[in-house]
Amino acid sequence: MPSGVHLPSLLDFSVACLTLVSILPGGNSHGRWQWAGRVTVSGVVLAALLLILIVASLYLFVAKPYWFPVLASVHGGSIDSLFSTVLVVSGIVFIIVQGMLGFFVARYGQSGNERASYWHDNPKAEAILLISTAVILTILVFMGQRVWASIYFVDAPADALVIQVTGEQFSWNFHYPGPDGAFGRTDPKMITSANNIGLDRSDPPAKDDIVTVGEMHVLAGRPVKVRIRSKDVIHSFFLPNLRVKQDAVPGMAIEVWFTPNRPGAYEIACAELCGLAHYRMRGFLTIDDSQENFNKWLQQKAAEQ
Ligand SMILES: [Cu+2]
């Protein structure tokens, strides 16, 4: 279980406690905050709401129905751990800031007898806050930069399986080069309802090409390079389990690569609102566990061309 899982519940809990303390009127003549024994209706309602929030969020983060989808790529682990790190760091800051806010409201609120002192500025405190914030953010940025560079600034291995992905309203087309390893020519003028990507079958390299709609197979352990295009509007090629998301932009061929490492069946989504039927622009990714199974699927699809 990632380290950040229970953090939001802790946040809720601490905020709730502090809010409870702050809404209970207190204070005495000795200047020390203490329970005043008075309960207001709004206080009870707020406390009940906070309790419901705490229980609900505790359930969500223990049962994990909305946590990351199962990871199925090599590079995805570094993205997940970066996410958890940012969550933990910002969570700690959140607890400290909200804690201080609650404390000051409780201590110097309307019902308190203490008077807060006021001063115009404090260069030392400001310098400490400014520098510590800058240091924390700089470290996080460099950590993110390292992960980004390891994914986007490294070329795909030469033996990567290349698949051309073309998005259109509202489906994903997958173009495999076939046994010759070369993609046939495509021409927008040749696009028909039966030829989604306008593949010119008279072009020799196109003879063995395989085109599928909404169905993509890759092999576990073999790097994959996808070349993403769009026929109409901007789409976004999203493989949640592989932590891959890349816009498909008309007029551009954008490449990303990844190494799938967990055999299974996964979902492909469009992550860019692209029209009325955007919600059903989905596809299915299968990560095959063996070269035999992958070849079998390719042969089956080749027979359907
Ligand atoms: Cu789309």
XYZ file of C-alpha atoms and ligand atoms in Angstrom:
306
model
C 0.000 0.000 0.000
C 1.529 3.383 -0.993
C 2.600 5.509 1.944
C 0.225 8.369 1.122
C -2.937 6.293 1.226
C -4.260 7.277 4.621
C -3.064 10.837 4.555
C -6.282 12.514 3.369
C -8.181 10.805 6.194
C -5.614 12.130 8.643
C -6.018 15.576 7.133
C -9.776 15.421 7.475
C -9.432 14.171 11.003
C -7.047 16.892 12.124
C -9.105 19.616 10.467
C -12.248 18.239 12.079
C -10.665 18.161 15.543
C -9.356 21.671 15.191
C -12.654 22.946 13.877
C -14.484 21.278 16.754
C -12.155 22.947 19.204
C -12.518 26.280 17.479
C -16.330 26.295 17.429
C -16.613 25.525 21.123
C -16.610 28.851 22.951
C -13.943 29.047 25.599
C -11.639 31.323 27.546
C -11.448 32.639 31.082
C -10.018 35.566 32.926
C -6.678 33.856 33.425
C -6.016 34.067 29.724
C -5.844 30.293 29.243
C -8.230 28.639 26.814
C -10.584 26.143 28.418
C -13.878 24.388 27.807
C -16.725 26.832 28.482
C -19.484 24.213 28.625
C -21.738 25.840 26.030
C -22.909 23.984 22.915
C -24.541 25.757 19.985
C -26.880 24.207 17.394
C -24.627 25.227 14.519
C -21.700 23.681 16.370
C -23.497 20.345 16.715
C -24.579 20.354 13.050
C -21.059 21.153 11.904
C -19.597 18.474 14.159
C -22.051 15.894 12.763
C -21.181 16.855 9.174
C -17.479 16.604 9.908
C -17.969 13.209 11.511
C -19.761 11.962 8.379
C -16.930 13.371 6.249
C -14.307 11.632 8.366
C -16.058 8.251 8.300
C -16.734 8.492 4.545
C -13.170 9.480 3.668
C -11.735 6.840 6.007
C -13.832 4.239 4.195
C -12.745 5.516 0.761
C -9.066 5.412 1.603
C -9.132 2.087 3.416
C -11.247 0.355 0.746
C -9.262 2.166 -1.982
C -11.992 2.211 -4.643
C -10.491 5.373 -6.139
C -6.781 4.787 -5.722
C -4.449 4.298 -8.697
C -5.450 1.604 -11.173
C -3.186 -1.467 -11.151
C 0.255 -0.573 -12.482
C 1.316 -2.353 -15.676
C 4.389 -0.506 -16.970
C 8.035 -0.159 -15.992
C 8.181 3.645 -15.810
C 4.832 4.013 -13.979
C 6.341 3.180 -10.576
C 8.397 6.387 -10.523
C 5.285 8.455 -11.326
C 3.311 6.792 -8.529
C 6.031 7.301 -5.931
C 6.441 10.938 -6.985
C 2.693 11.405 -6.548
C 2.852 9.883 -3.053
C 5.838 12.054 -2.119
C 4.037 15.245 -3.174
C 0.926 14.097 -1.297
C 2.896 13.451 1.914
C 4.870 16.718 1.776
C 1.841 18.877 0.992
C -0.155 16.896 3.582
C 2.334 17.712 6.344
C 2.282 21.409 5.398
C -1.522 21.300 5.249
C -1.785 19.837 8.767
C 0.639 22.406 10.203
C -1.092 25.385 8.536
C -4.649 24.255 9.333
C -3.560 23.330 12.861
C -2.198 26.805 13.485
C -5.303 28.367 11.959
C -7.585 26.318 14.232
C -5.436 27.036 17.257
C -5.484 30.786 16.731
C -9.217 30.846 16.045
C -9.820 28.877 19.250
C -7.495 30.979 21.327
C -8.260 34.449 20.033
C -11.834 33.989 18.798
C -14.728 36.251 19.712
C -15.462 34.467 22.985
C -11.874 34.470 24.167
C -10.719 37.025 26.688
C -7.233 37.186 25.294
C -6.156 39.870 22.946
C -3.857 38.881 20.106
C -0.743 40.954 19.758
C -0.114 42.592 16.423
C 3.005 43.692 14.675
C 3.499 45.051 11.213
C 6.254 42.819 9.899
C 8.822 40.304 11.003
C 11.702 39.991 8.500
C 13.155 36.931 10.222
C 9.887 34.962 10.215
C 9.201 35.997 6.620
C 12.682 34.944 5.490
C 12.347 31.538 7.182
C 8.922 30.899 5.619
C 9.991 32.123 2.191
C 13.245 30.162 2.068
C 11.796 26.928 3.458
C 8.910 27.098 0.961
C 11.323 27.765 -1.912
C 13.600 24.890 -0.849
C 10.715 22.400 -0.576
C 9.224 23.407 -3.943
C 12.629 23.369 -5.655
C 13.339 19.847 -4.388
C 9.910 18.676 -5.603
C 10.453 20.306 -9.005
C 13.832 18.598 -9.427
C 12.373 15.253 -8.385
C 9.615 15.721 -10.969
C 12.121 16.810 -13.592
C 14.148 13.626 -13.055
C 11.078 11.447 -13.570
C 9.979 13.485 -16.611
C 13.445 13.279 -18.189
C 13.661 9.529 -17.589
C 10.421 9.096 -19.549
C 10.486 11.765 -22.257
C 14.175 12.520 -22.848
C 15.186 8.914 -23.472
C 14.786 7.345 -26.911
C 12.894 4.102 -27.304
C 15.113 1.012 -27.730
C 15.745 0.073 -31.370
C 13.819 -3.191 -31.027
C 10.663 -1.464 -29.752
C 7.378 -2.559 -31.281
C 6.039 0.418 -33.252
C 2.280 0.933 -33.426
C 0.599 3.859 -35.171
C -2.420 5.077 -33.248
C -5.001 7.284 -34.932
C -7.794 8.846 -32.934
C -11.073 9.852 -34.500
C -14.558 10.707 -33.303
C -15.115 8.286 -31.569
C -12.681 5.403 -31.751
C -9.013 4.451 -31.711
C -7.402 2.861 -34.783
C -4.255 0.768 -34.400
C -1.903 0.186 -37.306
C 0.710 -2.605 -37.070
C 3.444 -2.854 -39.727
C 3.110 -6.629 -40.139
C 6.006 -9.118 -40.610
C 8.015 -6.771 -42.890
C 8.252 -4.179 -40.107
C 7.384 -1.347 -42.511
C 4.222 0.739 -42.527
C 2.334 1.114 -45.787
C 1.463 4.526 -47.183
C -1.688 6.219 -45.952
C -3.665 8.856 -47.806
C -6.556 10.894 -46.379
C -8.275 10.664 -49.796
C -8.522 6.899 -49.417
C -10.382 7.042 -46.117
C -13.698 5.188 -46.284
C -15.974 3.614 -43.692
C -14.095 0.346 -44.262
C -10.646 1.956 -44.382
C -10.496 4.210 -41.324
C -6.920 5.365 -41.757
C -6.831 5.511 -45.579
C -4.239 2.740 -45.950
C -3.117 2.310 -49.567
C -3.102 -1.475 -49.999
C -1.430 -1.139 -53.418
C 1.719 0.109 -51.675
C 4.011 -2.968 -51.219
C 4.780 -2.410 -47.485
C 1.019 -2.097 -46.861
C 0.276 -5.624 -48.084
C 0.928 -7.248 -44.694
C -0.156 -4.298 -42.526
C -2.727 -4.928 -39.823
C -5.324 -2.355 -38.798
C -7.641 -2.846 -35.840
C -10.295 -0.658 -34.267
C -10.441 -0.329 -30.495
C -8.204 -3.335 -29.959
C -4.500 -3.201 -29.199
C -2.136 -5.999 -28.240
C 1.410 -5.658 -26.933
C 3.866 -8.091 -25.422
C 4.915 -8.027 -21.763
C 8.556 -7.001 -21.425
C 8.905 -5.650 -24.972
C 9.156 -1.853 -25.289
C 6.380 -0.257 -27.337
C 6.581 2.989 -29.274
C 3.231 4.503 -30.222
C 2.985 7.169 -32.916
C -0.165 9.124 -32.158
C -2.230 11.071 -34.676
C -5.752 12.424 -34.974
C -8.087 12.550 -37.966
C -10.339 15.310 -36.701
C -10.156 17.029 -33.317
C -7.782 16.806 -30.364
C -8.043 13.515 -28.491
C -5.877 12.134 -25.729
C -4.532 8.597 -25.826
C -4.797 7.387 -22.250
C -3.585 4.078 -20.825
C -4.402 4.500 -17.118
C -2.684 1.282 -16.025
C 0.515 2.178 -17.853
C 0.538 5.805 -16.657
C 0.631 6.924 -20.291
C -1.355 9.920 -21.490
C -0.599 11.821 -24.669
C -2.678 14.247 -26.713
C -3.484 13.263 -30.290
C -3.251 16.486 -32.279
C -4.453 16.871 -35.898
C -1.488 17.428 -38.230
C 1.069 16.034 -35.801
C 2.611 12.598 -35.227
C 3.602 12.435 -31.562
C 5.624 9.528 -30.246
C 5.730 8.126 -26.731
C 7.166 4.844 -25.570
C 6.732 2.552 -22.608
C 7.432 -1.000 -21.529
C 4.375 -3.014 -20.458
C 5.263 -5.511 -17.748
C 2.078 -7.000 -16.366
C 0.074 -9.329 -18.639
C -3.663 -8.757 -18.600
C -6.580 -6.880 -20.132
C -6.768 -3.135 -19.637
C -8.760 -0.150 -20.778
C -7.815 2.508 -23.305
C -9.578 5.838 -22.867
C -9.810 9.191 -24.568
C -8.865 11.797 -21.969
C -9.788 14.890 -23.962
C -13.408 15.970 -24.301
C -13.729 15.523 -28.067
C -17.442 15.610 -28.828
C -20.840 14.245 -27.856
C -19.774 10.590 -27.787
C -16.422 11.211 -26.092
C -17.552 9.046 -23.188
C -17.644 5.931 -25.352
C -14.331 6.503 -27.125
C -12.680 3.575 -25.433
C -10.554 0.687 -26.503
C -9.068 -2.455 -25.027
C -5.421 -3.170 -24.442
C -4.167 -6.699 -23.959
C -0.676 -7.266 -22.641
C 0.158 -10.755 -23.865
C 2.249 -12.994 -21.650
C 4.090 -14.777 -24.467
C 5.351 -14.204 -27.996
C 3.173 -17.145 -29.122
C -0.037 -15.546 -27.883
C 0.931 -12.200 -29.365
C 1.729 -13.789 -32.750
C -1.499 -15.771 -32.636
C -3.506 -12.576 -32.209
C -1.579 -10.850 -35.017
C -2.225 -13.790 -37.361
C -5.888 -13.807 -36.462
C -6.149 -10.069 -37.194
C -4.145 -10.450 -40.412
C -6.700 -12.993 -41.616
C -9.480 -10.467 -41.002
C -7.906 -7.692 -43.110
Cu -11.582 11.549 -28.155
